[in-house]
Short mmCIF file of C-alpha atoms and ligand atoms in Angstrom, two decimals:
data_model
loop_
_atom_site.label_atom_id
_atom_site.label_comp_id
_atom_site.label_asym_id
_atom_site.label_seq_id
_atom_site.Cartn_x
_atom_site.Cartn_y
_atom_site.Cartn_z
CA MET A 2 88.95 84.74 -7.10
CA PRO A 3 90.53 81.79 -5.30
CA THR A 4 94.11 82.40 -4.18
CA LYS A 5 96.70 81.34 -6.74
CA PHE A 6 99.97 79.63 -5.90
CA ILE A 7 103.30 79.71 -7.67
CA PHE A 8 105.89 77.12 -6.65
CA VAL A 9 109.47 78.01 -7.51
CA THR A 10 111.96 75.16 -7.59
CA GLY A 11 115.64 75.11 -8.51
CA GLY A 12 117.67 72.74 -10.64
CA VAL A 13 121.25 71.81 -11.54
CA ILE A 14 123.10 73.83 -8.89
CA SER A 15 122.35 76.01 -5.90
CA SER A 16 122.95 79.77 -5.74
CA LEU A 17 121.15 80.49 -9.02
CA GLY A 18 119.22 83.29 -7.38
CA LYS A 19 115.88 81.62 -6.76
CA GLY A 20 115.14 84.09 -3.99
CA ILE A 21 115.73 87.11 -6.19
CA ALA A 22 113.78 85.51 -9.05
CA SER A 23 110.82 84.82 -6.73
CA ALA A 24 110.96 88.36 -5.33
CA SER A 25 111.12 89.79 -8.86
CA ILE A 26 108.05 87.81 -9.88
CA GLY A 27 106.33 89.24 -6.81
CA ARG A 28 107.17 92.74 -7.99
CA LEU A 29 106.04 91.95 -11.51
CA LEU A 30 102.66 90.73 -10.29
CA GLU A 31 102.24 93.70 -7.97
CA SER A 32 102.79 95.97 -10.90
CA ARG A 33 99.80 94.27 -12.54
CA GLY A 34 97.69 95.22 -9.57
CA LEU A 35 97.80 91.83 -7.82
CA SER A 36 98.57 91.49 -4.14
CA VAL A 37 101.23 88.94 -3.28
CA THR A 38 103.05 87.32 -0.44
CA LEU A 39 106.05 85.03 -0.52
CA MET A 40 107.10 82.03 1.47
CA LYS A 41 110.32 80.06 1.74
CA LEU A 42 110.45 76.34 2.49
CA ASP A 43 113.88 75.34 3.74
CA PRO A 44 114.88 71.68 3.67
CA TYR A 45 117.42 71.78 6.51
CA ILE A 46 116.69 70.28 9.91
CA ASN A 47 117.55 73.31 12.03
CA VAL A 48 114.35 74.86 13.37
CA ASP A 49 115.53 78.24 12.14
CA PRO A 50 118.84 79.71 10.95
CA GLY A 51 119.26 81.63 14.22
CA THR A 52 121.87 79.28 15.60
CA MET A 53 123.76 78.73 12.35
CA ASN A 54 127.17 80.18 11.55
CA PRO A 55 126.93 83.01 8.98
CA TYR A 56 129.54 81.18 6.90
CA GLN A 57 127.17 78.23 6.65
CA HIS A 58 123.98 80.06 6.09
CA GLY A 59 124.53 83.75 5.43
CA GLU A 60 122.61 86.50 7.14
CA VAL A 61 119.74 85.76 9.49
CA TYR A 62 116.87 87.98 8.42
CA VAL A 63 114.56 89.15 11.22
CA THR A 64 110.88 89.93 10.67
CA ASP A 65 108.77 92.44 12.62
CA ASP A 66 107.30 89.66 14.73
CA GLY A 67 110.77 88.50 15.72
CA ALA A 68 111.24 85.38 13.58
CA GLU A 69 114.81 84.54 12.62
CA THR A 70 114.51 83.57 8.99
CA ASP A 71 116.26 82.88 5.73
CA LEU A 72 117.88 85.81 3.96
CA ASP A 73 115.61 85.33 0.94
CA LEU A 74 112.83 86.89 3.01
CA GLY A 75 114.93 90.04 2.86
CA HIS A 76 114.69 90.00 -0.94
CA TYR A 77 110.94 89.43 -0.70
CA GLU A 78 110.48 92.49 1.52
CA ARG A 79 112.82 94.66 -0.53
CA PHE A 80 111.15 93.90 -3.87
CA THR A 81 107.51 93.77 -2.81
CA HIS A 82 105.03 95.21 -0.33
CA ALA A 83 104.48 91.85 1.35
CA LYS A 84 104.52 91.96 5.15
CA LEU A 85 106.27 88.83 6.30
CA THR A 86 105.97 87.02 9.60
CA LYS A 87 107.17 83.80 11.18
CA PHE A 88 104.69 81.92 8.99
CA ASN A 89 106.53 82.91 5.81
CA ASN A 90 109.50 80.63 6.44
CA ALA A 91 109.14 76.95 7.26
CA THR A 92 111.96 74.45 7.71
CA THR A 93 112.07 70.67 7.86
CA GLY A 94 112.98 71.15 11.52
CA GLN A 95 109.77 73.06 12.23
CA VAL A 96 107.62 70.64 10.24
CA TYR A 97 108.91 67.52 12.00
CA ASN A 98 108.86 69.29 15.35
CA ALA A 99 105.15 70.04 14.93
CA VAL A 100 104.26 66.53 13.78
CA ILE A 101 106.28 64.80 16.50
CA THR A 102 104.81 67.06 19.20
CA ARG A 103 101.32 66.06 18.05
CA GLU A 104 102.29 62.40 17.96
CA ARG A 105 103.56 62.57 21.57
CA ARG A 106 100.34 64.21 22.63
CA GLY A 107 98.45 61.27 21.16
CA ASP A 108 96.63 63.33 18.56
CA TYR A 109 97.08 60.71 15.85
CA LEU A 110 95.14 58.07 17.78
CA GLY A 111 97.54 55.20 17.26
CA LYS A 112 98.21 55.68 13.56
CA THR A 113 101.62 55.12 12.00
CA ILE A 114 103.11 58.53 11.28
CA GLN A 115 104.63 58.79 7.82
CA VAL A 116 106.22 61.29 5.46
CA ILE A 117 103.17 60.92 3.22
CA PRO A 118 100.62 62.01 4.34
CA HIS A 119 101.57 63.42 7.76
CA ILE A 120 104.66 65.43 6.90
CA THR A 121 103.31 66.53 3.53
CA ASN A 122 100.00 67.54 5.17
CA GLU A 123 101.86 69.66 7.68
CA ILE A 124 103.74 71.37 4.82
CA LYS A 125 100.51 72.03 2.92
CA ASP A 126 98.85 73.36 6.09
CA ARG A 127 101.68 75.82 6.53
CA ILE A 128 101.27 77.08 2.97
CA LYS A 129 97.51 77.41 3.50
CA LYS A 130 98.10 79.25 6.75
CA VAL A 131 100.20 81.88 4.96
CA SER A 132 97.48 82.23 2.36
CA ALA A 133 94.81 82.57 5.08
CA VAL A 134 96.60 85.16 7.22
CA SER A 135 97.80 87.32 4.35
CA ALA A 136 94.64 87.17 2.20
CA VAL A 137 96.45 87.99 -1.05
CA ASP A 138 95.78 87.15 -4.71
CA VAL A 139 98.98 85.16 -5.22
CA VAL A 140 101.24 83.23 -2.85
CA ILE A 141 104.72 82.56 -4.22
CA VAL A 142 106.33 79.55 -2.54
CA GLU A 143 110.06 79.11 -3.00
CA ILE A 144 111.40 75.65 -2.27
CA GLY A 145 114.99 75.74 -1.05
CA GLY A 146 117.67 73.37 -2.26
CA THR A 147 118.01 71.71 -5.65
CA VAL A 148 115.69 69.18 -7.27
CA GLY A 149 117.19 65.74 -6.69
CA ASP A 150 118.23 66.41 -3.09
CA ILE A 151 116.92 63.90 -0.57
CA GLU A 152 115.98 66.68 1.84
CA SER A 153 113.68 68.60 -0.45
CA LEU A 154 111.58 65.60 -1.57
CA PRO A 155 108.74 66.02 0.98
CA PHE A 156 108.39 69.69 -0.02
CA LEU A 157 108.21 68.82 -3.72
CA GLU A 158 105.71 66.08 -2.99
CA ALA A 159 103.59 68.57 -1.03
CA ALA A 160 103.80 70.99 -3.96
CA ARG A 161 102.61 68.25 -6.32
CA GLN A 162 99.68 67.35 -4.06
CA PHE A 163 98.78 71.01 -3.81
CA GLY A 164 98.13 71.18 -7.55
CA LEU A 165 95.97 68.07 -7.38
CA GLU A 166 94.02 69.38 -4.42
CA ILE A 167 93.18 72.89 -5.49
CA GLY A 168 93.30 72.45 -9.26
CA ARG A 169 96.07 72.92 -11.80
CA GLU A 170 94.54 76.21 -12.96
CA ASN A 171 95.27 77.66 -9.52
CA VAL A 172 98.85 76.41 -9.27
CA LEU A 173 101.81 77.29 -11.43
CA TYR A 174 105.13 75.47 -11.26
CA MET A 175 108.19 77.44 -12.13
CA HIS A 176 111.63 75.90 -12.38
CA LEU A 177 114.86 77.88 -12.25
CA THR A 178 117.70 76.16 -14.01
CA LEU A 179 121.20 76.68 -15.34
CA VAL A 180 122.07 76.62 -19.03
CA PRO A 181 125.85 76.62 -18.89
CA TYR A 182 128.09 78.03 -21.57
CA ILE A 183 131.01 75.77 -22.38
CA ARG A 184 133.78 78.06 -23.47
CA VAL A 185 136.00 75.55 -25.28
CA ALA A 186 133.06 74.29 -27.32
CA GLY A 187 131.61 77.80 -27.74
CA GLU A 188 128.17 76.41 -26.97
CA VAL A 189 125.43 76.60 -24.39
CA LYS A 190 124.28 73.23 -23.12
CA THR A 191 120.70 72.24 -22.36
CA LYS A 192 121.34 68.74 -21.02
CA PRO A 193 121.55 69.67 -17.32
CA THR A 194 118.17 71.38 -17.67
CA GLN A 195 116.67 68.36 -19.39
CA HIS A 196 117.87 66.15 -16.55
CA SER A 197 116.62 68.39 -13.83
CA VAL A 198 113.18 68.76 -15.42
CA GLY A 199 113.21 65.00 -15.93
CA THR A 200 113.74 64.53 -12.19
CA LEU A 201 110.88 66.93 -11.43
CA ARG A 202 108.57 65.03 -13.76
CA GLU A 203 109.46 61.75 -12.06
CA ILE A 204 108.10 63.28 -8.87
CA GLY A 205 104.98 64.25 -10.80
CA ILE A 206 105.60 67.94 -11.37
CA GLN A 207 105.50 69.26 -14.92
CA PRO A 208 106.89 72.80 -14.84
CA ASP A 209 104.82 75.47 -16.61
CA VAL A 210 107.64 77.99 -16.82
CA LEU A 211 111.40 77.57 -17.04
CA ILE A 212 113.73 80.35 -16.03
CA CYS A 213 117.12 79.73 -17.57
CA ARG A 214 120.12 81.33 -15.92
CA THR A 215 122.78 81.80 -18.53
CA GLU A 216 125.74 84.01 -19.38
CA LYS A 217 125.05 83.88 -23.14
CA SER A 218 121.77 84.84 -24.75
CA LEU A 219 119.71 81.82 -25.82
CA SER A 220 118.99 81.52 -29.53
CA GLU A 221 115.44 80.75 -30.73
CA GLU A 222 116.72 77.34 -31.68
CA MET A 223 117.97 76.68 -28.16
CA LYS A 224 114.66 77.79 -26.69
CA GLU A 225 112.84 75.44 -29.06
CA LYS A 226 115.08 72.58 -28.02
CA ILE A 227 114.52 73.25 -24.31
CA SER A 228 110.80 73.58 -24.94
CA LEU A 229 110.63 70.27 -26.80
CA PHE A 230 112.73 68.23 -24.38
CA CYS A 231 111.19 69.69 -21.25
CA ASN A 232 107.60 69.81 -22.48
CA VAL A 233 107.26 73.53 -21.69
CA ALA A 234 105.71 76.04 -24.13
CA LYS A 235 108.42 77.95 -25.99
CA ASP A 236 107.19 81.35 -24.78
CA ALA A 237 107.50 80.08 -21.25
CA VAL A 238 111.21 79.38 -21.63
CA ILE A 239 112.49 82.57 -20.07
CA GLU A 240 116.07 83.68 -20.35
CA ALA A 241 117.73 85.20 -17.27
CA MET A 242 121.15 86.51 -18.19
CA ASP A 243 123.50 87.94 -15.59
CA VAL A 244 122.59 91.58 -14.86
CA ASP A 245 124.47 94.59 -13.50
CA THR A 246 121.91 95.20 -10.77
CA ILE A 247 119.49 92.66 -9.31
CA TYR A 248 116.77 95.31 -9.35
CA LYS A 249 116.67 95.01 -13.13
CA ILE A 250 115.31 91.47 -13.03
CA PRO A 251 111.59 92.39 -12.88
CA LEU A 252 112.23 94.38 -16.09
CA VAL A 253 114.03 91.44 -17.69
CA PHE A 254 111.02 89.24 -16.95
CA LYS A 255 108.60 91.88 -18.18
CA THR A 256 110.34 92.13 -21.56
CA GLN A 257 109.70 88.42 -22.01
CA HIS A 258 106.04 88.80 -20.97
CA LEU A 259 106.35 86.57 -17.92
CA ASP A 260 103.53 88.52 -16.25
CA GLU A 261 101.26 87.75 -19.22
CA ILE A 262 102.17 84.06 -19.13
CA ILE A 263 101.34 83.84 -15.42
CA LEU A 264 98.06 85.76 -15.75
CA ASN A 265 96.99 83.62 -18.70
CA HIS A 266 97.75 80.44 -16.79
CA PHE A 267 95.59 81.62 -13.91
CA ARG A 268 92.99 83.05 -16.30
CA ILE A 269 93.17 86.44 -14.63
CA LYS A 270 92.65 89.70 -16.49
CA ARG A 271 94.39 92.78 -15.17
CA SER A 272 95.41 96.18 -16.51
CA LYS A 273 98.65 96.72 -18.39
CA ILE A 274 101.88 96.57 -16.56
CA ASP A 275 103.48 99.56 -14.92
CA LEU A 276 107.10 99.32 -13.88
CA LYS A 277 107.99 102.85 -15.00
CA GLU A 278 108.64 104.12 -11.52
CA TRP A 279 110.71 101.13 -10.57
CA LYS A 280 112.82 101.64 -13.67
CA ALA A 281 113.24 105.39 -13.21
CA LYS A 282 113.64 105.51 -9.45
CA VAL A 283 115.62 102.35 -8.87
CA VAL A 284 117.25 100.78 -11.92
CA ASP A 285 118.28 103.88 -13.87
CA ARG A 286 119.58 105.60 -10.76
CA ALA A 287 121.49 102.54 -9.63
CA LEU A 288 123.17 102.22 -13.01
CA SER A 289 124.20 105.80 -13.72
CA PRO A 290 125.11 107.61 -10.51
CA GLU A 291 126.78 111.00 -10.70
CA TYR A 292 128.94 110.77 -7.59
CA LYS A 293 131.00 108.17 -5.82
CA THR A 294 131.93 107.51 -2.24
CA LYS A 295 133.99 104.90 -0.41
CA VAL A 296 132.78 103.16 2.73
CA ALA A 297 134.94 100.87 4.84
CA PHE A 298 132.98 97.88 6.07
CA VAL A 299 134.73 96.50 9.14
CA GLY A 300 133.47 93.01 9.92
CA LYS A 301 134.63 89.46 10.41
CA TYR A 302 132.56 87.53 7.87
CA ILE A 303 133.59 89.72 4.96
CA MET A 304 134.65 86.78 2.77
CA LEU A 305 131.03 85.80 2.25
CA GLN A 306 128.79 88.29 0.46
CA ASP A 307 125.66 86.70 1.95
CA ALA A 308 126.72 87.17 5.57
CA TYR A 309 125.70 90.85 5.64
CA LYS A 310 123.29 90.80 2.70
CA SER A 311 120.80 93.38 3.96
CA VAL A 312 123.53 95.80 5.04
CA TYR A 313 125.16 95.75 1.59
CA GLU A 314 121.77 96.23 -0.05
CA SER A 315 120.96 99.13 2.29
CA LEU A 316 124.19 100.83 1.21
CA ILE A 317 123.14 100.42 -2.43
CA HIS A 318 119.73 101.94 -1.60
CA ALA A 319 121.39 104.85 0.17
CA GLY A 320 123.57 105.34 -2.91
CA ILE A 321 120.46 105.42 -5.12
CA ALA A 322 118.92 108.04 -2.81
CA ASN A 323 122.07 110.20 -3.00
CA ASN A 324 122.74 109.78 -6.71
CA CYS A 325 126.04 108.10 -5.94
CA LYS A 326 127.85 104.83 -6.24
CA VAL A 327 128.88 103.41 -2.91
CA GLU A 328 132.14 101.53 -3.15
CA VAL A 329 132.37 99.15 -0.22
CA VAL A 330 135.90 98.40 0.99
CA LYS A 331 135.73 95.26 3.08
CA VAL A 332 138.13 95.28 5.97
CA ASP A 333 138.73 92.29 8.20
CA SER A 334 138.64 93.59 11.77
CA GLU A 335 141.39 91.15 12.72
CA ASP A 336 143.68 92.87 10.19
CA ILE A 337 143.10 96.15 12.02
CA GLU A 338 144.08 94.40 15.24
CA LYS A 339 147.35 93.41 13.62
CA HIS A 340 148.24 96.49 11.60
CA GLY A 341 146.24 99.39 13.10
CA ALA A 342 143.29 101.32 11.66
CA GLU A 343 145.16 104.04 9.76
CA LYS A 344 146.45 101.67 7.08
CA PHE A 345 142.92 100.60 6.10
CA LEU A 346 140.86 103.69 6.84
CA LYS A 347 142.95 106.63 5.74
CA ASP A 348 141.39 106.86 2.26
CA VAL A 349 137.76 106.11 3.00
CA ASN A 350 134.87 108.56 3.30
CA ALA A 351 132.99 106.66 5.97
CA VAL A 352 133.16 103.65 8.27
CA LEU A 353 130.50 101.07 9.09
CA VAL A 354 130.66 98.35 11.74
CA PRO A 355 127.86 95.77 11.42
CA GLY A 356 126.43 93.32 13.94
CA GLY A 357 128.19 90.24 15.21
CA PHE A 358 128.70 87.74 18.00
CA GLY A 359 131.68 86.52 19.99
CA SER A 360 134.95 88.21 20.85
CA ARG A 361 136.94 87.45 17.69
CA GLY A 362 137.73 90.69 15.88
CA VAL A 363 136.06 92.97 18.42
CA GLU A 364 139.22 94.88 19.38
CA GLY A 365 139.80 95.70 15.69
CA LYS A 366 136.28 97.09 15.42
CA ILE A 367 136.90 99.23 18.49
CA LYS A 368 140.10 100.58 16.94
CA ALA A 369 138.27 101.40 13.71
CA ILE A 370 135.65 103.32 15.70
CA GLU A 371 138.29 105.23 17.65
CA TYR A 372 139.90 106.24 14.36
CA SER A 373 136.54 107.40 12.90
CA ARG A 374 135.62 109.31 16.03
CA LYS A 375 138.94 111.10 16.36
CA ASN A 376 139.34 111.85 12.66
CA LYS A 377 135.72 112.91 12.24
CA ILE A 378 134.96 110.27 9.63
CA PRO A 379 131.21 109.55 9.32
CA TYR A 380 130.40 106.42 11.31
CA LEU A 381 127.41 104.11 11.37
CA GLY A 382 127.31 101.31 13.94
CA LEU A 383 124.78 98.50 13.81
CA CYS A 384 124.01 96.40 16.89
CA LEU A 385 127.48 95.13 17.87
CA GLY A 386 128.74 98.24 16.04
CA MET A 387 126.84 100.31 18.61
CA GLN A 388 128.07 98.26 21.54
CA CYS A 389 131.67 98.67 20.34
CA ALA A 390 131.13 102.43 19.97
CA VAL A 391 130.05 102.57 23.61
CA ILE A 392 133.06 100.51 24.70
CA GLU A 393 135.43 102.71 22.70
CA PHE A 394 134.00 105.94 24.10
CA SER A 395 134.06 104.62 27.66
CA ARG A 396 137.68 103.61 27.40
CA ASN A 397 139.12 106.47 25.37
CA ALA A 398 136.94 109.46 26.19
CA CYS A 399 135.78 108.68 29.73
CA GLY A 400 138.87 107.01 31.14
CA LEU A 401 137.05 103.79 32.07
CA LYS A 402 140.07 101.56 31.60
CA ASN A 403 139.36 98.20 29.95
CA ALA A 404 135.64 98.92 29.81
CA ASN A 405 133.95 96.09 27.94
CA SER A 406 130.82 94.11 27.23
CA THR A 407 130.31 91.15 29.54
CA GLU A 408 129.92 89.11 26.36
CA PHE A 409 133.68 89.48 25.88
CA ASN A 410 134.96 89.89 29.44
CA LYS A 411 132.76 88.74 32.29
CA LYS A 412 135.03 90.27 34.91
CA THR A 413 135.53 93.74 33.46
CA ALA A 414 135.55 96.56 36.05
CA TYR A 415 133.34 98.64 33.75
CA PRO A 416 130.61 96.47 32.18
CA VAL A 417 129.24 99.21 29.92
CA ILE A 418 127.37 96.59 27.89
CA SER A 419 125.79 93.79 29.89
CA LEU A 420 122.90 91.36 30.15
CA LEU A 421 119.50 92.35 31.48
CA GLU A 422 118.21 90.34 34.41
CA GLU A 423 115.73 88.46 32.20
CA GLN A 424 118.55 87.28 29.87
CA ARG A 425 120.77 86.01 32.70
CA ASN A 426 118.86 82.81 33.27
CA VAL A 427 118.33 81.92 29.63
CA LYS A 428 119.87 78.52 28.83
CA ASP A 429 118.53 77.72 25.35
CA MET A 430 120.32 79.44 22.48
CA GLY A 431 117.59 79.20 19.82
CA GLY A 432 115.09 82.06 19.54
CA THR A 433 115.83 83.55 22.97
CA MET A 434 117.40 86.91 22.10
CA ARG A 435 115.60 90.25 22.10
CA LEU A 436 113.99 89.77 18.70
CA GLY A 437 111.77 91.73 16.36
CA ALA A 438 110.27 95.20 16.26
CA TYR A 439 110.20 97.47 19.30
CA PRO A 440 109.30 101.16 19.48
CA CYS A 441 112.00 103.73 20.07
CA LYS A 442 111.53 107.33 21.14
CA ILE A 443 113.73 109.83 19.34
CA LYS A 444 115.21 112.90 21.03
CA LYS A 445 114.56 116.17 19.19
CA GLY A 446 117.44 118.02 17.57
CA THR A 447 119.66 114.94 17.15
CA LEU A 448 120.98 113.34 13.97
CA ALA A 449 118.46 110.54 14.45
CA TRP A 450 115.67 113.09 14.64
CA ARG A 451 116.90 114.78 11.48
CA ALA A 452 116.92 111.44 9.68
CA TYR A 453 113.60 109.98 10.83
CA LYS A 454 111.65 113.22 11.30
CA LYS A 455 109.45 111.34 13.74
CA SER A 456 109.29 111.08 17.49
CA VAL A 457 108.54 107.36 17.65
CA ILE A 458 109.95 104.76 15.28
CA GLN A 459 109.85 100.95 15.09
CA GLU A 460 112.98 98.96 14.36
CA ARG A 461 113.91 95.28 14.44
CA HIS A 462 116.25 93.74 16.97
CA ARG A 463 118.42 90.69 17.35
CA HIS A 464 120.71 90.85 20.35
CA ARG A 465 121.12 89.68 23.93
CA TYR A 466 123.28 92.40 25.46
CA GLU A 467 122.25 96.00 26.24
CA PHE A 468 123.76 99.32 27.15
CA ASN A 469 124.23 99.40 30.92
CA ASN A 470 122.31 102.44 32.20
CA LYS A 471 124.61 102.77 35.23
CA PHE A 472 127.13 104.43 32.92
CA ARG A 473 124.74 106.79 31.17
CA ARG A 474 125.63 109.87 33.19
CA VAL A 475 129.40 109.42 32.91
CA LEU A 476 129.24 109.02 29.13
CA GLU A 477 126.77 111.84 28.70
CA ALA A 478 129.07 114.21 30.61
CA LYS A 479 131.82 113.50 28.07
CA GLY A 480 129.66 114.14 25.01
CA MET A 481 127.75 110.99 24.18
CA ILE A 482 124.13 111.67 23.22
CA PHE A 483 121.47 109.10 23.89
CA SER A 484 119.13 109.96 21.07
CA GLY A 485 116.87 106.90 20.99
CA ILE A 486 115.28 105.14 23.95
CA TYR A 487 112.91 102.19 24.26
CA PRO A 488 110.46 103.86 26.63
CA LYS A 489 109.01 100.82 28.38
CA SER A 490 112.25 99.72 30.02
CA ASN A 491 114.40 102.78 29.37
CA LEU A 492 116.83 100.87 27.13
CA VAL A 493 119.33 102.79 25.02
CA GLU A 494 118.67 102.25 21.32
CA ILE A 495 120.67 105.01 19.60
CA VAL A 496 123.86 106.83 20.57
CA GLU A 497 125.56 109.77 18.89
CA ILE A 498 128.61 111.88 19.59
CA LYS A 499 128.76 115.66 19.92
CA ASP A 500 130.88 117.71 17.56
CA HIS A 501 131.20 115.07 14.91
CA PRO A 502 129.79 115.35 11.37
CA PHE A 503 127.96 112.02 11.60
CA PHE A 504 128.41 109.48 14.35
CA VAL A 505 125.31 107.34 14.85
CA ALA A 506 125.22 103.87 16.34
CA VAL A 507 122.08 101.85 16.87
CA GLN A 508 121.24 98.79 18.92
CA PHE A 509 118.74 97.62 16.29
CA HIS A 510 119.10 96.54 12.67
CA PRO A 511 117.89 99.29 10.34
CA GLU A 512 119.14 97.27 7.37
CA PHE A 513 116.07 95.03 7.59
CA LYS A 514 113.77 97.87 6.63
CA SER A 515 115.58 99.55 3.76
CA LYS A 516 114.14 99.30 0.25
CA PRO A 517 115.59 100.20 -3.14
CA ASP A 518 112.93 102.87 -3.75
CA GLN A 519 112.89 103.95 -0.11
CA ALA A 520 116.34 104.00 1.41
CA HIS A 521 116.48 103.75 5.18
CA PRO A 522 116.82 107.29 6.61
CA LEU A 523 119.91 106.45 8.68
CA PHE A 524 121.74 104.83 5.78
CA ARG A 525 120.64 107.68 3.52
CA ASP A 526 122.05 110.34 5.85
CA PHE A 527 125.18 108.30 6.51
CA ILE A 528 125.99 108.21 2.79
CA LYS A 529 125.09 111.88 2.48
CA ALA A 530 127.67 112.61 5.18
CA ALA A 531 130.19 110.34 3.44
CA LEU A 532 129.71 112.33 0.23
CA LYS A 533 130.42 115.56 2.07
CA LYS A 534 133.63 114.16 3.49
N1 LIG B 10 126.58 90.06 20.30
C1 LIG B 10 125.78 91.20 20.61
C2 LIG B 10 124.56 90.84 21.44
O1 LIG B 10 124.18 89.71 21.50
C3 LIG B 10 125.36 91.93 19.34
C4 LIG B 10 124.43 91.16 18.47
C5 LIG B 10 124.34 91.68 17.08
O2 LIG B 10 125.17 92.45 16.62
N2 LIG B 10 123.34 91.25 16.33
O3 LIG B 10 123.95 91.69 22.05
#
């Protein structure tokens, strides 16, 4: 069977949840026995989101092979079994970079380089590359942005050409749109959808399926109207109402036979659908937990839900695994600097400090960690959250006054976190951190060992600074346990503290590998400890 392609576009407004919809379709198709992979095309000119402010872009999701990618890839990996790499995210920046590099080399032999065909060819080649390296039945390609944007035009044009090139029976166009409910009129409105499909058709793309985001259920009459005006079969007008957990969406699509519609379009026959496990092990458990626990999340980008997407999802997964609802109390670390930790942390069952860059808010994080350590509140530190734990312990348990990371104070007398030699000469900011999966050896008898039950694990990284091994002995003497080490260069990956119910801080990002039906062991045990508290 030739590989099939599904292009997912978005209309009317951004933030409709195209990433989650694409991931859910991936899950739906997997449950019909098809293998899938997913790809995101991002219209911005940055080469990758690695250098973007989290407030602009949200979390940077890191793949095993060390690519810094869009956070939608996180949804893809959480919902499906797809193994994503740097090929699964392409940006306008990367596309132009590749074409211009070739032009400078003289590869085009004097031709005029144009958006069509050179840029669109490069886009199509990237989609084909993903299909070639992953060898799956279906490739789902999500196109970022909203139809009508100038930036996304070359991607849409490439998607159109794709259908022409490999045959319409091998390509399905899916359009996610908004059907707003106008409260004063008491009506849902289809006009924005008509316009956005109209714009798509001008480009030459006739959608095969419409996914309508709406807060009110669509009547049969409304579906007929959308079908007629948009030239899409009525069955293929799918309603996507707001849900109480995103993990329900594959079920919502299944009820409306979206899997059947896709299979029929591609003329594929597969066995009946099975989402029973997903429903029982993920959705039902997420919706009716028996217990509850409260976790303080001490960060500096807490105003934006997307900035720590994978961490929040990992907490939900850990809740599912422990039959409990995890209430996340977001605490701005700068507020702790101003008012102390007690005020914000006295009622919580656990404390988490996520990753971050730059000195703003760091002292507040350190205070929060001191409070958790001294009051025996379960603590989980991620990346910067580990570095801050080391700084806190050095200062307050080992008497290393003003110990710090050289990221925040270059002249500190005790640089307990510092740069490795190979990072000192790095000038470029983009893609030059320690990135991607590295092995880590776990010490027997530790909390990490109890969680992983393995002696060697693989976790993903995204950081420049490291624990400074010069201080290992001093900290160890005072009760810090170095429970995870990267063997090749003896780098500290996991630290714990003696005589504490749960104090684990890691240099890597476990949140990138947690799944709803397979909570990450560290998050799982962290929430278990929170429940005990
Ligand atoms: N700023 C720290 C470093 O670069 C931590 C990075 C992070 O938390 N992702 O090492």
